[in-house]
């Protein structure tokens, strides 16, 4: 049985609003976009993992769930500047080919799982000590993407 896209997104919205999880990652609909029916535009937040250069930082992300979500992964972009493998250093767009959770996407993966996996990637040996841009810097919008 395949859950219709909007039912799945409504379920994720409900869980996001309830704040289920450990509170280190959160998400919800992007209220700045007038798109209540399609539920394509989302915002995510990741609290930087402890004992890394990301500790005590809060990262904002944009998530775009196209018409084929959850069968195809969402497009993800960091709004907060970050230096991390798999993230375009100019735009903040997360590479679906370089980040495992997107590369190995399955329809059962949720936005919360996606954010948690990105947080784990921040703490990986390749990223945990990588020099970061000044806190509070943001990427500018990127051409060719829905945001």
Coordinates of C-alpha atoms in Angstrom, one line a residue:
X1 CA 0.0 0.0 0.0
X2 CA 1.4 3.4 -1.0
X3 CA 0.4 6.4 1.2
X4 CA -0.6 9.4 -1.0
X5 CA 1.9 12.2 -1.0
X6 CA -0.3 14.7 0.8
X7 CA -1.2 12.3 3.5
X8 CA 2.4 11.6 4.1
X9 CA 3.2 15.3 4.2
X10 CA 0.3 16.0 6.6
X11 CA 1.7 13.2 8.8
X12 CA 5.1 14.8 8.8
X13 CA 3.7 18.2 9.4
X14 CA 1.8 16.9 12.5
X15 CA 5.0 15.3 13.8
X16 CA 7.0 18.4 13.1
X17 CA 4.5 20.6 14.9
X18 CA 4.5 18.3 17.9
X19 CA 8.3 18.4 18.1
X20 CA 8.7 14.6 18.3
X21 CA 12.3 13.6 18.7
X22 CA 15.2 14.8 20.7
X23 CA 14.8 18.5 19.9
X24 CA 18.2 18.7 18.1
X25 CA 16.5 18.8 14.7
X26 CA 13.1 20.3 13.8
X27 CA 11.1 21.2 10.7
X28 CA 7.9 22.7 9.6
X29 CA 6.1 24.3 6.6
X30 CA 7.7 27.5 5.3
X31 CA 5.0 30.1 6.1
X32 CA 6.6 32.7 3.8
X33 CA 5.5 30.7 0.8
X34 CA 1.8 30.8 -0.1
X35 CA 1.4 27.1 -0.9
X36 CA -0.8 25.5 1.7
X37 CA -2.2 22.8 -0.7
X38 CA 1.0 21.3 -2.2
X39 CA 3.1 21.5 0.9
X40 CA 6.3 21.7 -1.1
X41 CA 8.3 24.3 0.9
X42 CA 9.7 23.4 4.3
X43 CA 12.2 24.9 6.8
X44 CA 14.5 22.8 8.9
X45 CA 16.7 23.5 11.9
X46 CA 19.7 21.6 13.1
X47 CA 21.5 22.3 16.4
X48 CA 25.2 21.7 15.8
X49 CA 26.6 18.6 17.4
X50 CA 28.6 18.9 20.6
X51 CA 32.4 18.5 20.7
X52 CA 32.7 19.8 17.1
X53 CA 33.2 23.2 15.4
X54 CA 29.4 23.2 15.0
X55 CA 28.7 23.2 18.8
X56 CA 26.4 26.0 20.0
X57 CA 25.5 26.9 16.4
X58 CA 22.0 26.7 14.9
X59 CA 21.7 25.9 11.2
X60 CA 18.7 26.8 9.1
X61 CA 17.8 24.8 6.0
X62 CA 15.2 24.9 3.2
X63 CA 13.7 21.7 2.1
X64 CA 11.7 21.3 -1.1
X65 CA 9.4 18.3 -1.5
X66 CA 8.6 18.1 -5.2
X67 CA 5.6 16.3 -6.6
X68 CA 7.3 12.9 -6.5
X69 CA 8.2 13.1 -2.8
X70 CA 8.5 10.7 -0.9
X71 CA 9.4 8.4 -3.8
X72 CA 12.2 10.8 -4.7
X73 CA 14.2 12.7 -2.1
X74 CA 13.6 16.3 -1.4
X75 CA 16.0 19.0 -2.5
X76 CA 17.9 20.5 0.5
X77 CA 19.8 23.8 1.0
X78 CA 21.5 25.2 4.0
X79 CA 20.5 28.8 4.6
X80 CA 23.1 29.2 7.3
X81 CA 26.6 29.1 5.8
X82 CA 28.5 25.9 6.5
X83 CA 31.6 24.3 5.3
X84 CA 30.8 20.6 5.0
X85 CA 31.5 17.7 2.5
X86 CA 28.5 17.4 0.2
X87 CA 27.4 21.0 0.5
X88 CA 28.1 23.5 -2.3
X89 CA 30.3 26.2 -0.8
X90 CA 28.7 28.9 -2.9
X91 CA 25.0 28.1 -2.6
X92 CA 24.5 25.8 0.3
X93 CA 22.8 23.2 -1.8
X94 CA 23.2 19.7 -0.4
X95 CA 24.4 17.2 -3.0
X96 CA 22.1 14.2 -3.4
X97 CA 25.1 12.3 -4.8
X98 CA 27.4 12.9 -1.9
X99 CA 25.2 12.7 1.2
X100 CA 24.3 9.1 2.0
X101 CA 20.7 9.6 3.2
X102 CA 19.8 11.3 -0.1
X103 CA 21.9 9.1 -2.3
X104 CA 20.3 6.0 -0.7
X105 CA 16.8 7.5 -0.5
X106 CA 13.8 5.3 0.3
X107 CA 10.2 6.5 0.6
X108 CA 10.2 5.5 4.2
X109 CA 12.8 8.1 5.1
X110 CA 11.3 11.2 6.8
X111 CA 12.4 14.8 6.9
X112 CA 13.4 14.3 10.6
X113 CA 15.6 11.4 9.6
X114 CA 17.1 13.5 6.8
X115 CA 18.0 16.3 9.3
X116 CA 19.4 13.8 11.8
X117 CA 21.6 12.3 9.2
X118 CA 22.9 15.7 8.1
X119 CA 23.6 16.4 11.8
X120 CA 25.6 13.1 12.0
X121 CA 27.5 14.1 8.9
X122 CA 28.5 17.4 10.6
X123 CA 30.0 15.3 13.4
X124 CA 31.9 12.9 11.0
X125 CA 35.7 13.0 11.0
X126 CA 35.7 14.8 7.7
X127 CA 33.6 17.7 9.0
X128 CA 33.9 17.9 12.8
X129 CA 37.0 20.2 12.9
X130 CA 36.6 21.8 9.4
X131 CA 37.0 25.6 9.7
X132 CA 33.6 27.3 9.4
X133 CA 32.4 30.7 8.1
X134 CA 31.6 33.4 10.7
X135 CA 28.4 32.6 12.6
X136 CA 25.3 34.2 11.3
X137 CA 26.4 34.3 7.7
X138 CA 23.8 33.1 5.1
X139 CA 24.1 31.7 1.6
X140 CA 22.4 33.8 -1.1
X141 CA 19.6 32.2 -3.2
X142 CA 20.7 29.8 -5.9
X143 CA 19.6 29.7 -9.5
X144 CA 18.0 26.6 -10.8
X145 CA 16.5 25.6 -7.5
X146 CA 12.9 26.2 -6.2
X147 CA 14.0 28.5 -3.5

